[in-house]
């Protein structure tokens, strides 16, 4: 699969993931402060994102190793979106309902590069026949 096709699939998964995140965030926002709702919704949507990216975007076999490394793909995303949410809400006076959507847009390119690197990396302990190339 070409990088262009992977980028298109990544974007589609991103739309689904953003919808999942935002839905969870809005529900959690009724019980939690905005930052706690953001963190919990982010963790939940990241799990779904792993499986969608593994199976649909990169067509690789999900493994525990990749699952445990996958949060690294979102570390930059998390820092950018969390910092963005805080800046938008606390400094710019943005609504806590919409700030996550704006902040998420800035993190997309970085998340793709890191995600692609981890998801397409062969498992070093797997026999050569089982490695995804």
mmCIF file of N, CA and C in Angstrom:
data_model
loop_
_atom_site.group_PDB
_atom_site.id
_atom_site.type_symbol
_atom_site.label_atom_id
_atom_site.label_comp_id
_atom_site.label_asym_id
_atom_site.label_seq_id
_atom_site.Cartn_x
_atom_site.Cartn_y
_atom_site.Cartn_z
ATOM 1 N N UNK A 1 0.853 -1.178 0.000
ATOM 2 C CA UNK A 1 0.000 0.000 0.000
ATOM 3 C C UNK A 1 0.896 1.238 0.000
ATOM 4 N N UNK A 2 0.510 2.228 -0.750
ATOM 5 C CA UNK A 2 1.310 3.442 -0.850
ATOM 6 C C UNK A 2 1.139 4.322 0.395
ATOM 7 N N UNK A 3 2.091 5.195 0.577
ATOM 8 C CA UNK A 3 2.015 6.136 1.697
ATOM 9 C C UNK A 3 0.783 7.020 1.539
ATOM 10 N N UNK A 4 0.463 7.396 0.320
ATOM 11 C CA UNK A 4 -0.713 8.243 0.070
ATOM 12 C C UNK A 4 -1.993 7.518 0.499
ATOM 13 N N UNK A 5 -2.096 6.235 0.189
ATOM 14 C CA UNK A 5 -3.269 5.453 0.601
ATOM 15 C C UNK A 5 -3.319 5.332 2.126
ATOM 16 N N UNK A 6 -2.154 5.134 2.740
ATOM 17 C CA UNK A 6 -2.097 5.056 4.201
ATOM 18 C C UNK A 6 -2.522 6.381 4.826
ATOM 19 N N UNK A 7 -2.104 7.484 4.230
ATOM 20 C CA UNK A 7 -2.488 8.790 4.760
ATOM 21 C C UNK A 7 -4.004 8.982 4.677
ATOM 22 N N UNK A 8 -4.600 8.551 3.566
ATOM 23 C CA UNK A 8 -6.055 8.670 3.410
ATOM 24 C C UNK A 8 -6.776 7.809 4.441
ATOM 25 N N UNK A 9 -6.304 6.580 4.628
ATOM 26 C CA UNK A 9 -6.906 5.692 5.623
ATOM 27 C C UNK A 9 -6.695 6.246 7.041
ATOM 28 N N UNK A 10 -5.513 6.782 7.292
ATOM 29 C CA UNK A 10 -5.211 7.374 8.592
ATOM 30 C C UNK A 10 -6.168 8.533 8.868
ATOM 31 N N UNK A 11 -6.418 9.344 7.854
ATOM 32 C CA UNK A 11 -7.339 10.470 8.014
ATOM 33 C C UNK A 11 -8.755 9.972 8.320
ATOM 34 N N UNK A 12 -9.192 8.920 7.635
ATOM 35 C CA UNK A 12 -10.520 8.363 7.887
ATOM 36 C C UNK A 12 -10.625 7.809 9.310
ATOM 37 N N UNK A 13 -9.592 7.079 9.733
ATOM 38 C CA UNK A 13 -9.566 6.572 11.108
ATOM 39 C C UNK A 13 -9.546 7.751 12.078
ATOM 40 N N UNK A 14 -8.826 8.795 11.720
ATOM 41 C CA UNK A 14 -8.779 9.987 12.563
ATOM 42 C C UNK A 14 -10.144 10.626 12.751
ATOM 43 N N UNK A 15 -10.936 10.645 11.698
ATOM 44 C CA UNK A 15 -12.289 11.207 11.795
ATOM 45 C C UNK A 15 -13.130 10.363 12.758
ATOM 46 N N UNK A 16 -13.064 9.032 12.585
ATOM 47 C CA UNK A 16 -13.806 8.138 13.479
ATOM 48 C C UNK A 16 -13.299 8.290 14.913
ATOM 49 N N UNK A 17 -11.986 8.321 15.071
ATOM 50 C CA UNK A 17 -11.383 8.449 16.397
ATOM 51 C C UNK A 17 -11.749 9.781 17.051
ATOM 52 N N UNK A 18 -11.738 10.846 16.271
ATOM 53 C CA UNK A 18 -12.104 12.161 16.812
ATOM 54 C C UNK A 18 -13.562 12.171 17.256
ATOM 55 N N UNK A 19 -14.424 11.552 16.456
ATOM 56 C CA UNK A 19 -15.831 11.453 16.839
ATOM 57 C C UNK A 19 -16.017 10.662 18.122
ATOM 58 N N UNK A 20 -15.286 9.566 18.237
ATOM 59 C CA UNK A 20 -15.342 8.745 19.451
ATOM 60 C C UNK A 20 -14.839 9.543 20.650
ATOM 61 N N UNK A 21 -13.691 10.178 20.469
ATOM 62 C CA UNK A 21 -13.118 10.989 21.540
ATOM 63 C C UNK A 21 -14.100 12.080 21.967
ATOM 64 N N UNK A 22 -14.614 12.810 21.001
ATOM 65 C CA UNK A 22 -15.456 13.961 21.312
ATOM 66 C C UNK A 22 -16.760 13.538 21.986
ATOM 67 N N UNK A 23 -17.342 12.435 21.521
ATOM 68 C CA UNK A 23 -18.545 11.916 22.165
ATOM 69 C C UNK A 23 -18.281 11.531 23.611
ATOM 70 N N UNK A 24 -17.183 10.814 23.842
ATOM 71 C CA UNK A 24 -16.810 10.440 25.214
ATOM 72 C C UNK A 24 -16.526 11.686 26.046
ATOM 73 N N UNK A 25 -15.818 12.641 25.461
ATOM 74 C CA UNK A 25 -15.468 13.871 26.161
ATOM 75 C C UNK A 25 -16.719 14.617 26.622
ATOM 76 N N UNK A 26 -17.690 14.761 25.725
ATOM 77 C CA UNK A 26 -18.911 15.493 26.085
ATOM 78 C C UNK A 26 -19.687 14.785 27.186
ATOM 79 N N UNK A 27 -19.751 13.453 27.120
ATOM 80 C CA UNK A 27 -20.444 12.701 28.172
ATOM 81 C C UNK A 27 -19.705 12.863 29.498
ATOM 82 N N UNK A 28 -18.392 12.697 29.474
ATOM 83 C CA UNK A 28 -17.597 12.808 30.702
ATOM 84 C C UNK A 28 -17.595 14.233 31.263
ATOM 85 N N UNK A 29 -17.720 15.203 30.375
ATOM 86 C CA UNK A 29 -17.712 16.612 30.796
ATOM 87 C C UNK A 29 -18.880 16.933 31.728
ATOM 88 N N UNK A 30 -19.937 16.127 31.673
ATOM 89 C CA UNK A 30 -21.080 16.363 32.568
ATOM 90 C C UNK A 30 -20.756 15.976 34.012
ATOM 91 N N UNK A 31 -19.727 15.117 34.202
ATOM 92 C CA UNK A 31 -19.359 14.672 35.551
ATOM 93 C C UNK A 31 -17.974 15.103 36.000
ATOM 94 N N UNK A 32 -17.109 15.401 35.061
ATOM 95 C CA UNK A 32 -15.707 15.669 35.393
ATOM 96 C C UNK A 32 -15.295 17.068 34.941
ATOM 97 N N UNK A 33 -14.240 17.615 35.539
ATOM 98 C CA UNK A 33 -13.659 18.861 35.017
ATOM 99 C C UNK A 33 -13.139 18.612 33.596
ATOM 100 N N UNK A 34 -13.044 19.658 32.788
ATOM 101 C CA UNK A 34 -12.703 19.477 31.376
ATOM 102 C C UNK A 34 -11.390 18.735 31.161
ATOM 103 N N UNK A 35 -10.377 18.973 31.977
ATOM 104 C CA UNK A 35 -9.088 18.319 31.741
ATOM 105 C C UNK A 35 -9.166 16.822 32.049
ATOM 106 N N UNK A 36 -9.887 16.449 33.096
ATOM 107 C CA UNK A 36 -10.064 15.029 33.415
ATOM 108 C C UNK A 36 -10.883 14.338 32.323
ATOM 109 N N UNK A 37 -11.926 15.001 31.844
ATOM 110 C CA UNK A 37 -12.737 14.444 30.757
ATOM 111 C C UNK A 37 -11.881 14.243 29.515
ATOM 112 N N UNK A 38 -11.001 15.184 29.230
ATOM 113 C CA UNK A 38 -10.088 15.091 28.080
ATOM 114 C C UNK A 38 -9.173 13.887 28.213
ATOM 115 N N UNK A 39 -8.558 13.710 29.364
ATOM 116 C CA UNK A 39 -7.600 12.615 29.571
ATOM 117 C C UNK A 39 -8.284 11.252 29.438
ATOM 118 N N UNK A 40 -9.432 11.075 30.072
ATOM 119 C CA UNK A 40 -10.135 9.789 30.024
ATOM 120 C C UNK A 40 -10.640 9.502 28.608
ATOM 121 N N UNK A 41 -11.237 10.479 27.965
ATOM 122 C CA UNK A 41 -11.730 10.284 26.595
ATOM 123 C C UNK A 41 -10.583 9.984 25.641
ATOM 124 N N UNK A 42 -9.454 10.628 25.847
ATOM 125 C CA UNK A 42 -8.279 10.395 25.010
ATOM 126 C C UNK A 42 -7.809 8.948 25.145
ATOM 127 N N UNK A 43 -7.731 8.447 26.365
ATOM 128 C CA UNK A 43 -7.274 7.063 26.592
ATOM 129 C C UNK A 43 -8.236 6.055 25.956
ATOM 130 N N UNK A 44 -9.521 6.289 26.087
ATOM 131 C CA UNK A 44 -10.507 5.375 25.499
ATOM 132 C C UNK A 44 -10.432 5.375 23.972
ATOM 133 N N UNK A 45 -10.356 6.542 23.390
ATOM 134 C CA UNK A 45 -10.317 6.608 21.929
ATOM 135 C C UNK A 45 -8.992 6.094 21.371
ATOM 136 N N UNK A 46 -7.919 6.202 22.136
ATOM 137 C CA UNK A 46 -6.629 5.706 21.679
ATOM 138 C C UNK A 46 -6.641 4.188 21.524
ATOM 139 N N UNK A 47 -7.359 3.492 22.386
ATOM 140 C CA UNK A 47 -7.450 2.035 22.283
ATOM 141 C C UNK A 47 -8.157 1.648 20.982
ATOM 142 N N UNK A 48 -9.256 2.301 20.694
ATOM 143 C CA UNK A 48 -9.947 2.038 19.429
ATOM 144 C C UNK A 48 -9.090 2.403 18.233
ATOM 145 N N UNK A 49 -8.370 3.493 18.337
ATOM 146 C CA UNK A 49 -7.492 3.939 17.262
ATOM 147 C C UNK A 49 -6.415 2.909 16.954
ATOM 148 N N UNK A 50 -5.868 2.272 17.990
ATOM 149 C CA UNK A 50 -4.844 1.247 17.765
ATOM 150 C C UNK A 50 -5.376 0.152 16.854
ATOM 151 N N UNK A 51 -6.535 -0.379 17.181
ATOM 152 C CA UNK A 51 -7.073 -1.493 16.402
ATOM 153 C C UNK A 51 -7.475 -1.058 14.992
ATOM 154 N N UNK A 52 -8.055 0.113 14.847
ATOM 155 C CA UNK A 52 -8.413 0.592 13.512
ATOM 156 C C UNK A 52 -7.172 0.853 12.657
ATOM 157 N N UNK A 53 -6.173 1.486 13.235
ATOM 158 C CA UNK A 53 -4.947 1.747 12.471
ATOM 159 C C UNK A 53 -4.202 0.465 12.138
ATOM 160 N N UNK A 54 -4.168 -0.456 13.075
ATOM 161 C CA UNK A 54 -3.476 -1.718 12.831
ATOM 162 C C UNK A 54 -4.138 -2.490 11.692
ATOM 163 N N UNK A 55 -5.434 -2.687 11.792
ATOM 164 C CA UNK A 55 -6.143 -3.536 10.827
ATOM 165 C C UNK A 55 -6.497 -2.821 9.524
ATOM 166 N N UNK A 56 -6.892 -1.561 9.602
ATOM 167 C CA UNK A 56 -7.395 -0.854 8.424
ATOM 168 C C UNK A 56 -6.336 0.012 7.746
ATOM 169 N N UNK A 57 -5.640 0.839 8.506
ATOM 170 C CA UNK A 57 -4.700 1.779 7.905
ATOM 171 C C UNK A 57 -3.441 1.089 7.399
ATOM 172 N N UNK A 58 -2.797 0.313 8.266
ATOM 173 C CA UNK A 58 -1.505 -0.272 7.916
ATOM 174 C C UNK A 58 -1.572 -1.755 7.598
ATOM 175 N N UNK A 59 -2.733 -2.367 7.837
ATOM 176 C CA UNK A 59 -2.952 -3.789 7.555
ATOM 177 C C UNK A 59 -1.868 -4.666 8.170
ATOM 178 N N UNK A 60 -1.640 -4.443 9.444
ATOM 179 C CA UNK A 60 -0.685 -5.248 10.189
ATOM 180 C C UNK A 60 -1.418 -6.005 11.285
ATOM 181 N N UNK A 61 -0.798 -7.033 11.745
ATOM 182 C CA UNK A 61 -1.377 -7.840 12.812
ATOM 183 C C UNK A 61 -1.182 -7.094 14.132
ATOM 184 N N UNK A 62 -2.265 -6.884 14.884
ATOM 185 C CA UNK A 62 -2.085 -6.246 16.194
ATOM 186 C C UNK A 62 -1.350 -7.195 17.141
ATOM 187 N N UNK A 63 -0.368 -6.680 17.807
ATOM 188 C CA UNK A 63 0.380 -7.480 18.772
ATOM 189 C C UNK A 63 0.432 -6.710 20.090
ATOM 190 N N UNK A 64 0.740 -7.447 21.151
ATOM 191 C CA UNK A 64 0.869 -6.781 22.449
ATOM 192 C C UNK A 64 1.997 -5.763 22.418
ATOM 193 N N UNK A 65 3.073 -6.096 21.735
ATOM 194 C CA UNK A 65 4.209 -5.183 21.659
ATOM 195 C C UNK A 65 3.799 -3.862 21.010
ATOM 196 N N UNK A 66 3.100 -3.952 19.874
ATOM 197 C CA UNK A 66 2.646 -2.742 19.194
ATOM 198 C C UNK A 66 1.611 -1.996 20.035
ATOM 199 N N UNK A 67 0.735 -2.748 20.705
ATOM 200 C CA UNK A 67 -0.266 -2.117 21.555
ATOM 201 C C UNK A 67 0.398 -1.330 22.676
ATOM 202 N N UNK A 68 1.452 -1.914 23.256
ATOM 203 C CA UNK A 68 2.155 -1.224 24.343
ATOM 204 C C UNK A 68 2.984 -0.049 23.844
ATOM 205 N N UNK A 69 3.450 -0.106 22.593
ATOM 206 C CA UNK A 69 4.199 1.005 22.007
ATOM 207 C C UNK A 69 3.286 2.084 21.432
ATOM 208 N N UNK A 70 2.049 1.718 21.110
ATOM 209 C CA UNK A 70 1.139 2.641 20.444
ATOM 210 C C UNK A 70 0.940 3.956 21.204
ATOM 211 N N UNK A 71 0.877 3.942 22.524
ATOM 212 C CA UNK A 71 0.742 5.239 23.209
ATOM 213 C C UNK A 71 1.847 6.233 22.854
ATOM 214 N N UNK A 72 3.015 5.733 22.444
ATOM 215 C CA UNK A 72 4.077 6.644 22.014
ATOM 216 C C UNK A 72 3.650 7.432 20.782
ATOM 217 N N UNK A 73 2.822 6.787 19.930
ATOM 218 C CA UNK A 73 2.364 7.493 18.733
ATOM 219 C C UNK A 73 1.469 8.656 19.109
ATOM 220 N N UNK A 74 0.856 8.531 20.253
ATOM 221 C CA UNK A 74 -0.060 9.573 20.687
ATOM 222 C C UNK A 74 0.535 10.517 21.725
ATOM 223 N N UNK A 75 1.773 10.265 22.126
ATOM 224 C CA UNK A 75 2.394 11.131 23.132
ATOM 225 C C UNK A 75 2.481 12.571 22.631
ATOM 226 N N UNK A 76 2.966 12.729 21.404
ATOM 227 C CA UNK A 76 3.045 14.081 20.845
ATOM 228 C C UNK A 76 1.643 14.661 20.677
ATOM 229 N N UNK A 77 0.728 13.827 20.206
ATOM 230 C CA UNK A 77 -0.659 14.262 20.048
ATOM 231 C C UNK A 77 -1.223 14.712 21.393
ATOM 232 N N UNK A 78 -0.981 13.925 22.422
ATOM 233 C CA UNK A 78 -1.503 14.238 23.746
ATOM 234 C C UNK A 78 -0.932 15.557 24.268
ATOM 235 N N UNK A 79 0.365 15.740 24.111
ATOM 236 C CA UNK A 79 1.001 16.974 24.585
ATOM 237 C C UNK A 79 0.453 18.182 23.826
ATOM 238 N N UNK A 80 0.361 18.056 22.512
ATOM 239 C CA UNK A 80 -0.126 19.176 21.701
ATOM 240 C C UNK A 80 -1.587 19.476 22.007
ATOM 241 N N UNK A 81 -2.426 18.424 22.050
ATOM 242 C CA UNK A 81 -3.853 18.676 22.284
ATOM 243 C C UNK A 81 -4.122 19.145 23.711
ATOM 244 N N UNK A 82 -3.437 18.553 24.685
ATOM 245 C CA UNK A 82 -3.655 18.967 26.078
ATOM 246 C C UNK A 82 -3.191 20.406 26.284
ATOM 247 N N UNK A 83 -1.998 20.708 25.789
ATOM 248 C CA UNK A 83 -1.510 22.090 25.874
ATOM 249 C C UNK A 83 -2.424 23.043 25.123
ATOM 250 N N UNK A 84 -2.872 22.609 23.950
ATOM 251 C CA UNK A 84 -3.776 23.436 23.158
ATOM 252 C C UNK A 84 -5.102 23.683 23.854
ATOM 253 N N UNK A 85 -5.662 22.628 24.455
ATOM 254 C CA UNK A 85 -6.928 22.779 25.180
ATOM 255 C C UNK A 85 -6.758 23.760 26.332
ATOM 256 N N UNK A 86 -5.703 23.600 27.097
ATOM 257 C CA UNK A 86 -5.466 24.502 28.233
ATOM 258 C C UNK A 86 -5.277 25.951 27.766
ATOM 259 N N UNK A 87 -4.469 26.138 26.726
ATOM 260 C CA UNK A 87 -4.245 27.491 26.213
ATOM 261 C C UNK A 87 -5.527 28.099 25.669
ATOM 262 N N UNK A 88 -6.266 27.312 24.894
ATOM 263 C CA UNK A 88 -7.492 27.835 24.299
ATOM 264 C C UNK A 88 -8.545 28.184 25.348
ATOM 265 N N UNK A 89 -8.700 27.310 26.352
ATOM 266 C CA UNK A 89 -9.727 27.553 27.377
ATOM 267 C C UNK A 89 -9.277 28.623 28.365
ATOM 268 N N UNK A 90 -8.085 28.444 28.937
ATOM 269 C CA UNK A 90 -7.646 29.329 30.022
ATOM 270 C C UNK A 90 -7.133 30.692 29.550
ATOM 271 N N UNK A 91 -6.451 30.723 28.425
ATOM 272 C CA UNK A 91 -5.868 31.989 27.975
ATOM 273 C C UNK A 91 -6.684 32.692 26.900
ATOM 274 N N UNK A 92 -7.262 31.912 25.989
ATOM 275 C CA UNK A 92 -7.975 32.537 24.879
ATOM 276 C C UNK A 92 -9.476 32.649 25.124
ATOM 277 N N UNK A 93 -9.952 32.051 26.226
ATOM 278 C CA UNK A 93 -11.369 32.152 26.540
ATOM 279 C C UNK A 93 -12.277 31.310 25.663
ATOM 280 N N UNK A 94 -11.704 30.312 24.996
ATOM 281 C CA UNK A 94 -12.480 29.409 24.148
ATOM 282 C C UNK A 94 -13.406 28.555 25.004
ATOM 283 N N UNK A 95 -14.472 28.101 24.433
ATOM 284 C CA UNK A 95 -15.381 27.182 25.114
ATOM 285 C C UNK A 95 -14.694 25.830 25.300
ATOM 286 N N UNK A 96 -14.823 25.249 26.482
ATOM 287 C CA UNK A 96 -14.233 23.933 26.726
ATOM 288 C C UNK A 96 -14.919 22.853 25.894
ATOM 289 N N UNK A 97 -16.055 23.155 25.319
ATOM 290 C CA UNK A 97 -16.756 22.195 24.456
ATOM 291 C C UNK A 97 -16.094 22.090 23.083
ATOM 292 N N UNK A 98 -15.473 23.153 22.588
ATOM 293 C CA UNK A 98 -14.933 23.161 21.226
ATOM 294 C C UNK A 98 -13.410 23.206 21.148
ATOM 295 N N UNK A 99 -12.768 23.569 22.227
ATOM 296 C CA UNK A 99 -11.306 23.680 22.233
ATOM 297 C C UNK A 99 -10.600 22.386 21.801
ATOM 298 N N UNK A 100 -11.056 21.185 22.219
ATOM 299 C CA UNK A 100 -10.366 19.965 21.812
ATOM 300 C C UNK A 100 -10.344 19.749 20.302
ATOM 301 N N UNK A 101 -11.393 20.171 19.611
ATOM 302 C CA UNK A 101 -11.425 19.992 18.150
ATOM 303 C C UNK A 101 -10.382 20.865 17.465
ATOM 304 N N UNK A 102 -10.231 22.070 17.946
ATOM 305 C CA UNK A 102 -9.249 22.986 17.369
ATOM 306 C C UNK A 102 -7.829 22.494 17.679
ATOM 307 N N UNK A 103 -7.599 22.087 18.906
ATOM 308 C CA UNK A 103 -6.269 21.628 19.309
ATOM 309 C C UNK A 103 -5.869 20.345 18.582
ATOM 310 N N UNK A 104 -6.818 19.476 18.311
ATOM 311 C CA UNK A 104 -6.517 18.201 17.651
ATOM 312 C C UNK A 104 -5.981 18.394 16.241
ATOM 313 N N UNK A 105 -6.438 19.411 15.542
ATOM 314 C CA UNK A 105 -5.994 19.645 14.167
ATOM 315 C C UNK A 105 -4.480 19.870 14.077
ATOM 316 N N UNK A 106 -3.902 20.499 15.067
ATOM 317 C CA UNK A 106 -2.462 20.785 15.045
ATOM 318 C C UNK A 106 -1.603 19.538 15.216
ATOM 319 N N UNK A 107 -2.156 18.489 15.786
ATOM 320 C CA UNK A 107 -1.381 17.289 16.098
ATOM 321 C C UNK A 107 -1.387 16.224 15.000
ATOM 322 N N UNK A 108 -2.217 16.356 14.000
ATOM 323 C CA UNK A 108 -2.406 15.292 13.000
ATOM 324 C C UNK A 108 -1.124 14.886 12.269
ATOM 325 N N UNK A 109 -0.350 15.802 11.692
ATOM 326 C CA UNK A 109 0.838 15.374 10.938
ATOM 327 C C UNK A 109 1.869 14.624 11.794
ATOM 328 N N UNK A 110 2.087 15.102 12.993
ATOM 329 C CA UNK A 110 3.064 14.458 13.873
ATOM 330 C C UNK A 110 2.603 13.058 14.253
ATOM 331 N N UNK A 111 1.332 12.926 14.551
ATOM 332 C CA UNK A 111 0.791 11.625 14.940
ATOM 333 C C UNK A 111 0.914 10.617 13.806
ATOM 334 N N UNK A 112 0.682 11.027 12.559
ATOM 335 C CA UNK A 112 0.807 10.111 11.422
ATOM 336 C C UNK A 112 2.223 9.573 11.289
ATOM 337 N N UNK A 113 3.199 10.445 11.352
ATOM 338 C CA UNK A 113 4.595 10.023 11.178
ATOM 339 C C UNK A 113 5.012 9.031 12.264
ATOM 340 N N UNK A 114 4.702 9.334 13.504
ATOM 341 C CA UNK A 114 5.092 8.447 14.602
ATOM 342 C C UNK A 114 4.302 7.141 14.546
ATOM 343 N N UNK A 115 3.024 7.220 14.234
ATOM 344 C CA UNK A 115 2.175 6.033 14.138
ATOM 345 C C UNK A 115 2.680 5.100 13.048
ATOM 346 N N UNK A 116 2.976 5.635 11.904
ATOM 347 C CA UNK A 116 3.461 4.824 10.777
ATOM 348 C C UNK A 116 4.771 4.130 11.133
ATOM 349 N N UNK A 117 5.642 4.840 11.801
ATOM 350 C CA UNK A 117 6.930 4.264 12.191
ATOM 351 C C UNK A 117 6.744 3.065 13.122
ATOM 352 N N UNK A 118 5.885 3.191 14.113
ATOM 353 C CA UNK A 118 5.679 2.099 15.074
ATOM 354 C C UNK A 118 4.881 0.959 14.477
ATOM 355 N N UNK A 119 3.817 1.263 13.774
ATOM 356 C CA UNK A 119 2.936 0.208 13.274
ATOM 357 C C UNK A 119 3.569 -0.617 12.168
ATOM 358 N N UNK A 120 4.469 -0.040 11.399
ATOM 359 C CA UNK A 120 5.091 -0.786 10.307
ATOM 360 C C UNK A 120 6.432 -1.389 10.693
ATOM 361 N N UNK A 121 6.843 -1.164 11.912
ATOM 362 C CA UNK A 121 8.095 -1.755 12.395
ATOM 363 C C UNK A 121 7.851 -3.227 12.697
ATOM 364 N N UNK A 122 8.689 -4.111 12.137
ATOM 365 C CA UNK A 122 8.483 -5.535 12.415
ATOM 366 C C UNK A 122 8.794 -5.859 13.874
ATOM 367 N N UNK A 123 8.078 -6.847 14.390
ATOM 368 C CA UNK A 123 8.367 -7.325 15.738
ATOM 369 C C UNK A 123 9.706 -8.041 15.693
ATOM 370 N N UNK A 124 10.655 -7.588 16.477
ATOM 371 C CA UNK A 124 12.001 -8.148 16.430
ATOM 372 C C UNK A 124 12.058 -9.584 16.932
ATOM 373 N N UNK A 125 11.121 -9.996 17.782
ATOM 374 C CA UNK A 125 11.143 -11.343 18.331
ATOM 375 C C UNK A 125 10.334 -12.329 17.490
ATOM 376 N N UNK A 126 9.568 -11.829 16.537
ATOM 377 C CA UNK A 126 8.767 -12.729 15.698
ATOM 378 C C UNK A 126 9.650 -13.372 14.641
ATOM 379 N N UNK A 127 9.378 -14.630 14.290
ATOM 380 C CA UNK A 127 10.125 -15.265 13.201
ATOM 381 C C UNK A 127 9.941 -14.454 11.913
ATOM 382 N N UNK A 128 10.913 -14.518 11.041
ATOM 383 C CA UNK A 128 10.894 -13.709 9.821
ATOM 384 C C UNK A 128 9.627 -13.926 9.012
ATOM 385 N N UNK A 129 9.088 -15.141 9.007
ATOM 386 C CA UNK A 129 7.869 -15.427 8.229
ATOM 387 C C UNK A 129 6.653 -14.693 8.788
ATOM 388 N N UNK A 130 6.669 -14.340 10.079
ATOM 389 C CA UNK A 130 5.533 -13.672 10.691
ATOM 390 C C UNK A 130 5.657 -12.154 10.663
ATOM 391 N N UNK A 131 6.784 -11.643 10.313
ATOM 392 C CA UNK A 131 6.974 -10.194 10.314
ATOM 393 C C UNK A 131 6.202 -9.545 9.188
ATOM 394 N N UNK A 132 5.696 -8.359 9.461
ATOM 395 C CA UNK A 132 4.972 -7.590 8.458
ATOM 396 C C UNK A 132 5.974 -6.686 7.781
ATOM 397 N N UNK A 133 5.997 -6.715 6.456
ATOM 398 C CA UNK A 133 6.972 -5.885 5.752
ATOM 399 C C UNK A 133 6.354 -4.643 5.208
#
